Structures are given as C-alpha cells and as structure tokens.
mmCIF file of C-alpha atoms in Angstrom:
data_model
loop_
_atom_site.group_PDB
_atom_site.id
_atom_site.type_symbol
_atom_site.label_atom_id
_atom_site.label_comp_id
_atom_site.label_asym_id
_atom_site.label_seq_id
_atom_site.Cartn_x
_atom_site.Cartn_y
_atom_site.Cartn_z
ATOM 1 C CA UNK A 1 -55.112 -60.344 -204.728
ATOM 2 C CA UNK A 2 -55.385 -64.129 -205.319
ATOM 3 C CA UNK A 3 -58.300 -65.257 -203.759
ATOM 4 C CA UNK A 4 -57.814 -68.395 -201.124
ATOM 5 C CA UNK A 5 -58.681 -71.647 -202.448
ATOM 6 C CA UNK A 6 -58.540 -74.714 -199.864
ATOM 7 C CA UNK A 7 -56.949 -74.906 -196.422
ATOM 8 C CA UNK A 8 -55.321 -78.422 -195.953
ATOM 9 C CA UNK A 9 -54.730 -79.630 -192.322
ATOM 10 C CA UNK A 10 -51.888 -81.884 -191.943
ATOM 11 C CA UNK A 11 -50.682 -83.793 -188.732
ATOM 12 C CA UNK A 12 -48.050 -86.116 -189.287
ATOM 13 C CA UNK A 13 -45.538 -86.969 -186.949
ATOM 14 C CA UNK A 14 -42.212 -87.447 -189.126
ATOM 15 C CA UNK A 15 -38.876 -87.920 -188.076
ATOM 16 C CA UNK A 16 -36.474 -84.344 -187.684
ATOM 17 C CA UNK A 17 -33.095 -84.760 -188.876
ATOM 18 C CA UNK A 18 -30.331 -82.141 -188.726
ATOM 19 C CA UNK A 19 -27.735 -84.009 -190.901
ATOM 20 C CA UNK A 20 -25.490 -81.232 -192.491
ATOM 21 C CA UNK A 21 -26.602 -79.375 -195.460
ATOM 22 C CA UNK A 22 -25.413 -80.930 -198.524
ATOM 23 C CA UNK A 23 -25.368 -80.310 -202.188
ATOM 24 C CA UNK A 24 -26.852 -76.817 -201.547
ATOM 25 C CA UNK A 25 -24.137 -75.153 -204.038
ATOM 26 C CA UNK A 26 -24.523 -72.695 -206.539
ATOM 27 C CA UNK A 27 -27.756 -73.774 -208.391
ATOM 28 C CA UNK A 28 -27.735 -72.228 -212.107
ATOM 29 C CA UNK A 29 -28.744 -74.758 -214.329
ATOM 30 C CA UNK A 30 -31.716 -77.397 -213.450
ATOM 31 C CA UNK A 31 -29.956 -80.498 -211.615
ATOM 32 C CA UNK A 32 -32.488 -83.200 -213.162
ATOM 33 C CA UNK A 33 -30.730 -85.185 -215.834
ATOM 34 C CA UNK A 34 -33.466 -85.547 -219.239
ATOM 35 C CA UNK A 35 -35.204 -82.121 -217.796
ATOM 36 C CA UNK A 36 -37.240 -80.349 -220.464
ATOM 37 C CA UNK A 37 -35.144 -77.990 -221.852
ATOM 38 C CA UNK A 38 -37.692 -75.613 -223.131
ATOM 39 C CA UNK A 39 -39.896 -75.610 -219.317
ATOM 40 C CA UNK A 40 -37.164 -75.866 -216.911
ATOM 41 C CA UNK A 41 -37.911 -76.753 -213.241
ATOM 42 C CA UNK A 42 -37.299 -73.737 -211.153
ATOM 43 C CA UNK A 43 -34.436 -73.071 -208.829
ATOM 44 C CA UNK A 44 -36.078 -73.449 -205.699
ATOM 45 C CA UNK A 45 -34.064 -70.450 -203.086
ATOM 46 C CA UNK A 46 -34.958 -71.138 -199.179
ATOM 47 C CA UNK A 47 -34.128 -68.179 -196.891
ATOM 48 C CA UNK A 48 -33.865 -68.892 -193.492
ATOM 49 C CA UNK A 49 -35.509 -66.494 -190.492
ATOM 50 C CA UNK A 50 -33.795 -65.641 -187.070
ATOM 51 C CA UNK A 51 -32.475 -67.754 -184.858
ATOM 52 C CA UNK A 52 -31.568 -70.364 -187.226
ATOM 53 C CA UNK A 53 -29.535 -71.249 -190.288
ATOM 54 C CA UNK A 54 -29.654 -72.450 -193.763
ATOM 55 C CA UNK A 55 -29.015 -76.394 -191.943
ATOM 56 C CA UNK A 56 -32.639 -75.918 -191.020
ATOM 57 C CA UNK A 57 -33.678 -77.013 -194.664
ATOM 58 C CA UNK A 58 -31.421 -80.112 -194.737
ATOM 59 C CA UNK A 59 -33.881 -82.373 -194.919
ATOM 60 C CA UNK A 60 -36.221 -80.480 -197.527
ATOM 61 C CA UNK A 61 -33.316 -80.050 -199.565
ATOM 62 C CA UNK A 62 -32.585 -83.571 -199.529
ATOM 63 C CA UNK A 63 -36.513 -84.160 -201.202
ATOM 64 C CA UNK A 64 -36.312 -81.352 -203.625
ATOM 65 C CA UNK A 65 -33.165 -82.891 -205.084
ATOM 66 C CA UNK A 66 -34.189 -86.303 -205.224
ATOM 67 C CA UNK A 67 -37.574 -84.822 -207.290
ATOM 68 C CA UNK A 68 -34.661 -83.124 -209.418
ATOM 69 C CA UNK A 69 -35.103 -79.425 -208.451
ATOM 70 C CA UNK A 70 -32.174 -77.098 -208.357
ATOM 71 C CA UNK A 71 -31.697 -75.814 -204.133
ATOM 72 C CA UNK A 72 -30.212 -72.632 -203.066
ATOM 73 C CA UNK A 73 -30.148 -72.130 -198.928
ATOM 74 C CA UNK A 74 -28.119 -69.405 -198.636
ATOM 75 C CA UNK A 75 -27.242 -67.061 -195.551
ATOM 76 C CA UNK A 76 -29.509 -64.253 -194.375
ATOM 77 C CA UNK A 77 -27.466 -61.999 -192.899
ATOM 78 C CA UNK A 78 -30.374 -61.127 -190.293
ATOM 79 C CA UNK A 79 -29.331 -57.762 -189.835
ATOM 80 C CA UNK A 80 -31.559 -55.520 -191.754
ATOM 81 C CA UNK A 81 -34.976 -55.736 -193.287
ATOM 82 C CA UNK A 82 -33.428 -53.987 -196.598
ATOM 83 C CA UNK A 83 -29.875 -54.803 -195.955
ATOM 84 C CA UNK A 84 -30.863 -58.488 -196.357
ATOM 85 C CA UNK A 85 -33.140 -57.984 -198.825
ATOM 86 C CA UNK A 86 -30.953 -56.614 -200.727
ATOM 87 C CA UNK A 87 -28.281 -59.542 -200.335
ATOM 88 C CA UNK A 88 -31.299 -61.864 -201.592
ATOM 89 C CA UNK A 89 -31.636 -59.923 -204.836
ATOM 90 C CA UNK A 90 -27.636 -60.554 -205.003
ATOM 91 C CA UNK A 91 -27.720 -64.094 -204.761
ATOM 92 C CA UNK A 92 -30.846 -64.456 -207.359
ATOM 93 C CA UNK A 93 -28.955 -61.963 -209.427
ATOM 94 C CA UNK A 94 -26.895 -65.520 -210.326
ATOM 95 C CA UNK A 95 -29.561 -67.774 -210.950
ATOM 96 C CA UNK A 96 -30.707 -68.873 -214.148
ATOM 97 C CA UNK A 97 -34.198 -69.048 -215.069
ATOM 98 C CA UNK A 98 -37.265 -69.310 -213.366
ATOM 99 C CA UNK A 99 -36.859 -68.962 -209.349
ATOM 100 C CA UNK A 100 -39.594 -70.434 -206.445
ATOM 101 C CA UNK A 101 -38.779 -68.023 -203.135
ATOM 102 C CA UNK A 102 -39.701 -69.652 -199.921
ATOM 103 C CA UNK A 103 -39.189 -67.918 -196.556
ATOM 104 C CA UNK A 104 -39.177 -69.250 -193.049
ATOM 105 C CA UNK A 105 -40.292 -66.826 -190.523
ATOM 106 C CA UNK A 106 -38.831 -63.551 -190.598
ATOM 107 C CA UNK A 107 -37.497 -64.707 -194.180
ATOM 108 C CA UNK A 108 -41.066 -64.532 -195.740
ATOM 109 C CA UNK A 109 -40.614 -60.345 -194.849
ATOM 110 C CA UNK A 110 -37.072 -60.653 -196.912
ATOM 111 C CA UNK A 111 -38.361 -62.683 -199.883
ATOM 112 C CA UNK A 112 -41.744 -60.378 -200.213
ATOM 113 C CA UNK A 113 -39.310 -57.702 -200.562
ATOM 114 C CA UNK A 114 -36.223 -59.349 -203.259
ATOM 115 C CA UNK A 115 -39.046 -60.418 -205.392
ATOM 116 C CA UNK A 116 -40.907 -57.067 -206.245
ATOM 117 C CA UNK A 117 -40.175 -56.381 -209.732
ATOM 118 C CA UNK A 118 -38.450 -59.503 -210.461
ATOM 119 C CA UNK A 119 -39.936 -61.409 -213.194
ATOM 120 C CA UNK A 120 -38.150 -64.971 -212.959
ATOM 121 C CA UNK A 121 -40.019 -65.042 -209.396
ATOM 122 C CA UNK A 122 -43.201 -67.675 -210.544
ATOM 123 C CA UNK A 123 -43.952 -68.229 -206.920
ATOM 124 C CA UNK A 124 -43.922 -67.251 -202.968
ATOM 125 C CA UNK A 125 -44.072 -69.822 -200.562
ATOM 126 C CA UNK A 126 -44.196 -68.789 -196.595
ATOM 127 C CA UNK A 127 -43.689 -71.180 -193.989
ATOM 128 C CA UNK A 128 -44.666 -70.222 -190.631
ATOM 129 C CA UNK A 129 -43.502 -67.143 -191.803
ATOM 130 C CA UNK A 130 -43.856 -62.865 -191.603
ATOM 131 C CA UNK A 131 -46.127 -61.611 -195.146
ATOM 132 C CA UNK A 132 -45.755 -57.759 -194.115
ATOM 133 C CA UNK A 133 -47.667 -55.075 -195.996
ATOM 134 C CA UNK A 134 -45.543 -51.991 -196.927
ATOM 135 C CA UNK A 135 -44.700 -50.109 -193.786
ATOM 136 C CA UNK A 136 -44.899 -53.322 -191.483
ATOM 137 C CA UNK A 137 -42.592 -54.549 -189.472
ATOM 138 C CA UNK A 138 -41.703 -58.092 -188.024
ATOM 139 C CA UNK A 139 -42.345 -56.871 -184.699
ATOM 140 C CA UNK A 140 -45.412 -54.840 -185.267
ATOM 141 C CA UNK A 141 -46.691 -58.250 -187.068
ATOM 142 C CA UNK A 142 -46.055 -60.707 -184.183
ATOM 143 C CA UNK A 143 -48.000 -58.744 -181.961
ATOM 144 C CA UNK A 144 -51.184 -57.966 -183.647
ATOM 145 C CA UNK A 145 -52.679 -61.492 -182.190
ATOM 146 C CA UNK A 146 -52.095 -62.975 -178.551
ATOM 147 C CA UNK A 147 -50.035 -65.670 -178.655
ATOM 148 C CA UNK A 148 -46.182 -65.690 -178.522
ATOM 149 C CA UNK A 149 -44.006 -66.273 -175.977
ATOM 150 C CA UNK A 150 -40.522 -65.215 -177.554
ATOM 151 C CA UNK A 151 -40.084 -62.156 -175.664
ATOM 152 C CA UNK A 152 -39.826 -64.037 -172.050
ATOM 153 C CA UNK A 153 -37.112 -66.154 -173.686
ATOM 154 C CA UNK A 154 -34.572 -64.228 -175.565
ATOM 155 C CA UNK A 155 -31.814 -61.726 -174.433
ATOM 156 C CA UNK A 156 -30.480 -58.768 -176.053
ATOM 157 C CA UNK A 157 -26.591 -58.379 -176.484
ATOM 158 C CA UNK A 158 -24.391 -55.885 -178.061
ATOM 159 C CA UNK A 159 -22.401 -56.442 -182.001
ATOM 160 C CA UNK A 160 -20.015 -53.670 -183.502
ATOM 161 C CA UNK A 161 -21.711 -52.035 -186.130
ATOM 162 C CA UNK A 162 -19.400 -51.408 -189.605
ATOM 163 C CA UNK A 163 -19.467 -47.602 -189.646
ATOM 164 C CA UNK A 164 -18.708 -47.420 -185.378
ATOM 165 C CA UNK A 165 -21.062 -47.667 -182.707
ATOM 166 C CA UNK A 166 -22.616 -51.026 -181.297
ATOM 167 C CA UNK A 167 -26.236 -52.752 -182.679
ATOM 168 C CA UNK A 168 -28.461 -55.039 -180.449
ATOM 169 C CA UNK A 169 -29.172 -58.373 -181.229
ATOM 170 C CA UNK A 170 -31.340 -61.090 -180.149
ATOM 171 C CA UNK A 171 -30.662 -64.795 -179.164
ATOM 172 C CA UNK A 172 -32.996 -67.047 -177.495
ATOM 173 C CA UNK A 173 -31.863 -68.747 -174.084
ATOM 174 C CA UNK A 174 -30.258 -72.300 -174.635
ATOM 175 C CA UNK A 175 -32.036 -73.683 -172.105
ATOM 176 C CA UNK A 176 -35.829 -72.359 -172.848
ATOM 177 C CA UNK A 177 -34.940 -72.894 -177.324
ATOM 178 C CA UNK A 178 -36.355 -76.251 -177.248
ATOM 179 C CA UNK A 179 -40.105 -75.252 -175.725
ATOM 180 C CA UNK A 180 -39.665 -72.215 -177.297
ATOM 181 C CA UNK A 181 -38.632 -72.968 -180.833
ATOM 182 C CA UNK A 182 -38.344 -76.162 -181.215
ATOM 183 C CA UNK A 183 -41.214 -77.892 -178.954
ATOM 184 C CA UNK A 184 -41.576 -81.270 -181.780
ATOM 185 C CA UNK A 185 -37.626 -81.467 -182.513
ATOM 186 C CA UNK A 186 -35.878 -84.551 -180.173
ATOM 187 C CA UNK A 187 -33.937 -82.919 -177.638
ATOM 188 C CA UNK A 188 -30.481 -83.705 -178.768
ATOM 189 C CA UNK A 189 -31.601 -81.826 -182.153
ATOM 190 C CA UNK A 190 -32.693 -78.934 -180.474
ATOM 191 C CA UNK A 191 -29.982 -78.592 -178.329
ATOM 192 C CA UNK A 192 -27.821 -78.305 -181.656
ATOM 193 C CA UNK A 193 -29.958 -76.150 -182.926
ATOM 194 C CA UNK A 194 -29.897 -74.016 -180.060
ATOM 195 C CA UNK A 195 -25.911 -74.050 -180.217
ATOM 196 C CA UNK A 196 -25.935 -72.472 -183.754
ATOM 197 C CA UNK A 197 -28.618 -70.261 -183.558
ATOM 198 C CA UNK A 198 -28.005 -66.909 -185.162
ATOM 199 C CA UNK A 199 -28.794 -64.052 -183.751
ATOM 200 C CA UNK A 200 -30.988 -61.288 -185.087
ATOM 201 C CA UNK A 201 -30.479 -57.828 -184.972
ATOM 202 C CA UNK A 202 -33.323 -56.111 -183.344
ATOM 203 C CA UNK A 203 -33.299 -53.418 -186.463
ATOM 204 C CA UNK A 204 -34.175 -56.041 -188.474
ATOM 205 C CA UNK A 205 -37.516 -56.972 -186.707
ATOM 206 C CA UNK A 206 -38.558 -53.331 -185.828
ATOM 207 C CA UNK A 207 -37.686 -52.356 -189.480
ATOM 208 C CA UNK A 208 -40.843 -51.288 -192.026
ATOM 209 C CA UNK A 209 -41.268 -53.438 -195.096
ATOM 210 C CA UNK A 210 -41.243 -52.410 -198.690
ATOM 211 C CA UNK A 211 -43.696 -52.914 -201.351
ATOM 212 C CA UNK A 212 -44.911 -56.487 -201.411
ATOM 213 C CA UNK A 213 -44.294 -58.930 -203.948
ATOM 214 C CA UNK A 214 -47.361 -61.261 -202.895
ATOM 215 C CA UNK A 215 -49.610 -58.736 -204.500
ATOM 216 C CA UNK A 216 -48.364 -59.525 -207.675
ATOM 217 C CA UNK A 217 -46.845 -63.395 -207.228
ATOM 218 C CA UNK A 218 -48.940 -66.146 -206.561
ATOM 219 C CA UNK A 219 -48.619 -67.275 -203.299
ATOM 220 C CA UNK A 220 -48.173 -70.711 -200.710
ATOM 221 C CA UNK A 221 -48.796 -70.741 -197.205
ATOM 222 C CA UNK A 222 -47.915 -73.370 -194.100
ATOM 223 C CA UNK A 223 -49.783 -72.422 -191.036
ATOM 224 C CA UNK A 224 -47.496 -74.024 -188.295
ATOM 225 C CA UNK A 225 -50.261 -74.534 -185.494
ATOM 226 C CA UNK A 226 -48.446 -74.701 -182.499
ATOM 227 C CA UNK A 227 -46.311 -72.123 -183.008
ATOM 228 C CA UNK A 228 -45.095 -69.909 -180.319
ATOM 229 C CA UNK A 229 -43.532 -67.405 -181.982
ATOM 230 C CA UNK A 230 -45.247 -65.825 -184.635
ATOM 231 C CA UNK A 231 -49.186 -67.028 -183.445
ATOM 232 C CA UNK A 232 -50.719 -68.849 -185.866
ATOM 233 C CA UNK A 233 -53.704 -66.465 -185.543
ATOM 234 C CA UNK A 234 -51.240 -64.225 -186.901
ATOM 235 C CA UNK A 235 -49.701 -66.437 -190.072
ATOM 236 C CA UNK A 236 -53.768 -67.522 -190.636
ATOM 237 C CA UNK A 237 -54.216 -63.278 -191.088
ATOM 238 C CA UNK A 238 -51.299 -62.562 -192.886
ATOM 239 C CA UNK A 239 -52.103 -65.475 -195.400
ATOM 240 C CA UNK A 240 -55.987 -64.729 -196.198
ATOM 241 C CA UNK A 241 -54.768 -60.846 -197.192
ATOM 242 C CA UNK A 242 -52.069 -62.503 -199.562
ATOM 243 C CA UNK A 243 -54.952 -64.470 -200.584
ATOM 244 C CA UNK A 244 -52.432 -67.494 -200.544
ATOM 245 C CA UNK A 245 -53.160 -71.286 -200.867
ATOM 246 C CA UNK A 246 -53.158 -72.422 -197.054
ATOM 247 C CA UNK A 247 -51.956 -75.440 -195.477
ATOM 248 C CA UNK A 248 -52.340 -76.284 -191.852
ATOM 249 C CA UNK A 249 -49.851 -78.907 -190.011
ATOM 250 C CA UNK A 250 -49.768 -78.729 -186.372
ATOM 251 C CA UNK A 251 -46.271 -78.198 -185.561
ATOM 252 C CA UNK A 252 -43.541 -75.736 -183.818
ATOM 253 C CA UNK A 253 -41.632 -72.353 -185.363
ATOM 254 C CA UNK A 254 -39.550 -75.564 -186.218
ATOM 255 C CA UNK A 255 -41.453 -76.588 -189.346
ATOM 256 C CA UNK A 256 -38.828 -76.925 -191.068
ATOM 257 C CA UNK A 257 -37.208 -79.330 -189.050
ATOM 258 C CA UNK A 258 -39.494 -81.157 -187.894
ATOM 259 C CA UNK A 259 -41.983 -81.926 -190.526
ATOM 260 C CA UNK A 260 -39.771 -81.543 -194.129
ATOM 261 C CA UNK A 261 -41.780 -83.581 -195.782
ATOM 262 C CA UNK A 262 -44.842 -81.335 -195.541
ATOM 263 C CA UNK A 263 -42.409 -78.344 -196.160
ATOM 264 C CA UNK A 264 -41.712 -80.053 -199.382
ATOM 265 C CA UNK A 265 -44.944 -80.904 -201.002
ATOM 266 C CA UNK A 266 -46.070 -77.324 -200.047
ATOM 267 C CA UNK A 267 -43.407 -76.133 -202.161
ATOM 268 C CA UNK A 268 -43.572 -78.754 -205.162
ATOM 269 C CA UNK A 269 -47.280 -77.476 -205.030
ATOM 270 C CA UNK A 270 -45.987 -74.350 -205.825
ATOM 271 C CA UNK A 271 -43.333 -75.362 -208.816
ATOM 272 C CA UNK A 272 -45.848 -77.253 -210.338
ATOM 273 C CA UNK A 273 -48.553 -74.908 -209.944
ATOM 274 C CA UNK A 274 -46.568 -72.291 -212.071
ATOM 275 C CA UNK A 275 -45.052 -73.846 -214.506
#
C-alpha cells in the first residue's frame, strides 16, 4: 500500500452548473495543441455512480479541457458490479495511451475493478466514492459506519431482465433527492437532476468486488463531508486502507456538481503526479 501523505480540507462555496455535457467524445489522442509528444497528458475517463449520469461531470469536464486533457464520461450501465466493469474495460479498450480513472460513488467499486491488470492505468482518483476490498460489496461498505440516510428515501421497482425474469432497481424519491443527494445544488438543479436520475440495480450494490486495483495504482481521494449517502466516516476508512492522498471539502454525494472545481484540481493532482 501507498502510505497517506496530507489530508487537505477544502470549503469553498462555488457555483453548480448542469449545462449539458459537451465535447465529451471519443478521446484517443491528447486534445492540447503543442502537447509533448513523447509524455502525453493522460485521457482522463470519469465514471459516474447511481442515481446520476455522465452530465454530472459537465462542469469538470469543461476545466480539464480548457487545461488541455483528453475527457471520456461515458455511461455506466449500473446494473452489475462485473457487468459494468466489464463495459469500462470496453470503453478503455479504445483509448490511446496513458489513462487517469476517476469514480464517483459506486463508480470508484467499477474503476478499482477495470483497472486491475491494466498497465496504461497511472492513477485512481475516488470522489466521494466506494474503494471495496475483494469480496466487498457497495452495500456491505455503506453500512460499516452510521451515517446514511439513503435507505428512507429510495424505492425499489421492477426492470425486465435480458434472459426473462424481472431485476429490482433503485431510484431515490423526487421530492426527498435534493436533501438527500443533492443538499448544496440550487433547487432548480436538483430538481433536474432528480428528473434524470438513473436507477441502480440492487445486484449491483449487493454484488462482491474483485481484486483491487488501488493496491497496485497510486491513488486520490475527495472526502465529501456532508455526505449522506456513503458516510464520510466510511470514504475517510476506505481511503487510509488504499493509503490514498486525501482531500476533505465539505460538501453533498453531489461533489461533483456542486464543487467541480475542487473535483478538478484533485484530479490534475493526480495527472501530474504520474507523469
């Protein structure tokens, strides 16, 4: 393991914005113009957790492209902890040279698991995010420490699975998202956010993990402090065993949203850290 260097506490109050996602395309050669041809900036890939979508990193994408980094934000399927894994080794199957992972949430269990074995993979960054062991689950995770409140706020309903039969899913109730997920996002934000909100499949959060990347990858951490679904107590845990480089920001599940210019230096600390 990587032994823990600094924790940083961070409490700025800068504005959300859910504009759409744009230029998040197919990212296989570095997007700076002049770029060093020989030490290439790394495609930075942002995976997504449940209950939200790839717009979630709009406005981190918008800073790692104007610092000339290569985005990828693409879909997790949220249906299986290996299923989606497995699509994430798919997508960086296309990527060009050296990759940065970062996973919010239930994402940091899908990136720990596409990057095992993966040698383009310099770094791991997790943002307010799941760092299972091998055998853990999302689930199991979320309730080792007292803390979250997600259970009293979402409701199961029923999807067609592709070889017959039904699956459960999870959304979280419209009208309890914003305290729930997004307590620092304006309201109007969080009521779009609510409104596209994908669902997770319960399989996927009850599912065991793999072997763990993080034990070989250096690793990033943002400890979102007033988070009320994964406790922070939790993400503080999770982060000493990866013995990962730990930020603290007092903000919502929401990070993401509603602090993306944290999200982003955490991440450039990263890139430049293993370059």
């Amino acid at each position: 393991m990587h032994p823990t260097r600094r924790t940083l506490t961070l409490g700025l109050a800068l504005p959300a914005t859910l504009a759409a996602l744009v230029g998040a395309g197919p990212a296989s050669r570095p997007a700076a113009a002049g770029a060093d041809r020989h030490d290439p900036k790394p495609t930075i890939v942002l995976v997504h957790g449940a209950f939200a979508d790839a717009s979630s990193w709009s406005g981190t994408i918008r800073r790692l492209q104007h610092a000339g980094y290569p985005v990828l934000a693409p879909a997790n399927p949220l249906r299986g902890l290996a299923e989606d894994t497995a699509y994430l080794r798919s997508v960086l199957a296309v990527v060009d040279g050296p990759v940065v992972l970062v996973g919010h949430s239930y994402g940091g269990a899908v990136i720990s698991g596409a990057a095992v074995g993966d040698s383009r993979v310099r770094a791991l960054v997790y943002i307010a995010a799941f760092t299972p062991d091998k055998g853990e689950s999302a689930a199991e995770l979320a309730a080792r420490f007292p803390g979250s409140t997600l259970g009293d706020t979402v409701n199961p309903q029923s999807y067609p699975l592709p070889g017959g039969g039904t699956g459960t899913e999870l959304v979280i109730e419209r009208t309890k998202f914003h305290r729930q997920f997004a307590a620092d996002v304006p309201t109007a934000d969080a009521a779009v956010m609510a409104a596209t909100q994908r669902p997770v499949a319960t399989a996927a959060l009850e599912e065991g993990a793999g072997e763990a990347a993080w034990k070989t990858i250096p690793s990033w951490a943002l400890i979102a402090t007033s988070d009320k679904n994964i406790p922070p107590a939790a993400q503080r845990w999770m982060a000493r065993r990866a013995g990962s480089h730990v930020t603290e920001v007092d903000a919502s599940h929401a990070v993401a949203v509603s602090r993306p210019a944290v999200v982003t230096h955490v991440i450039l600390a990263a890139a430049r850290a293993t370059r």
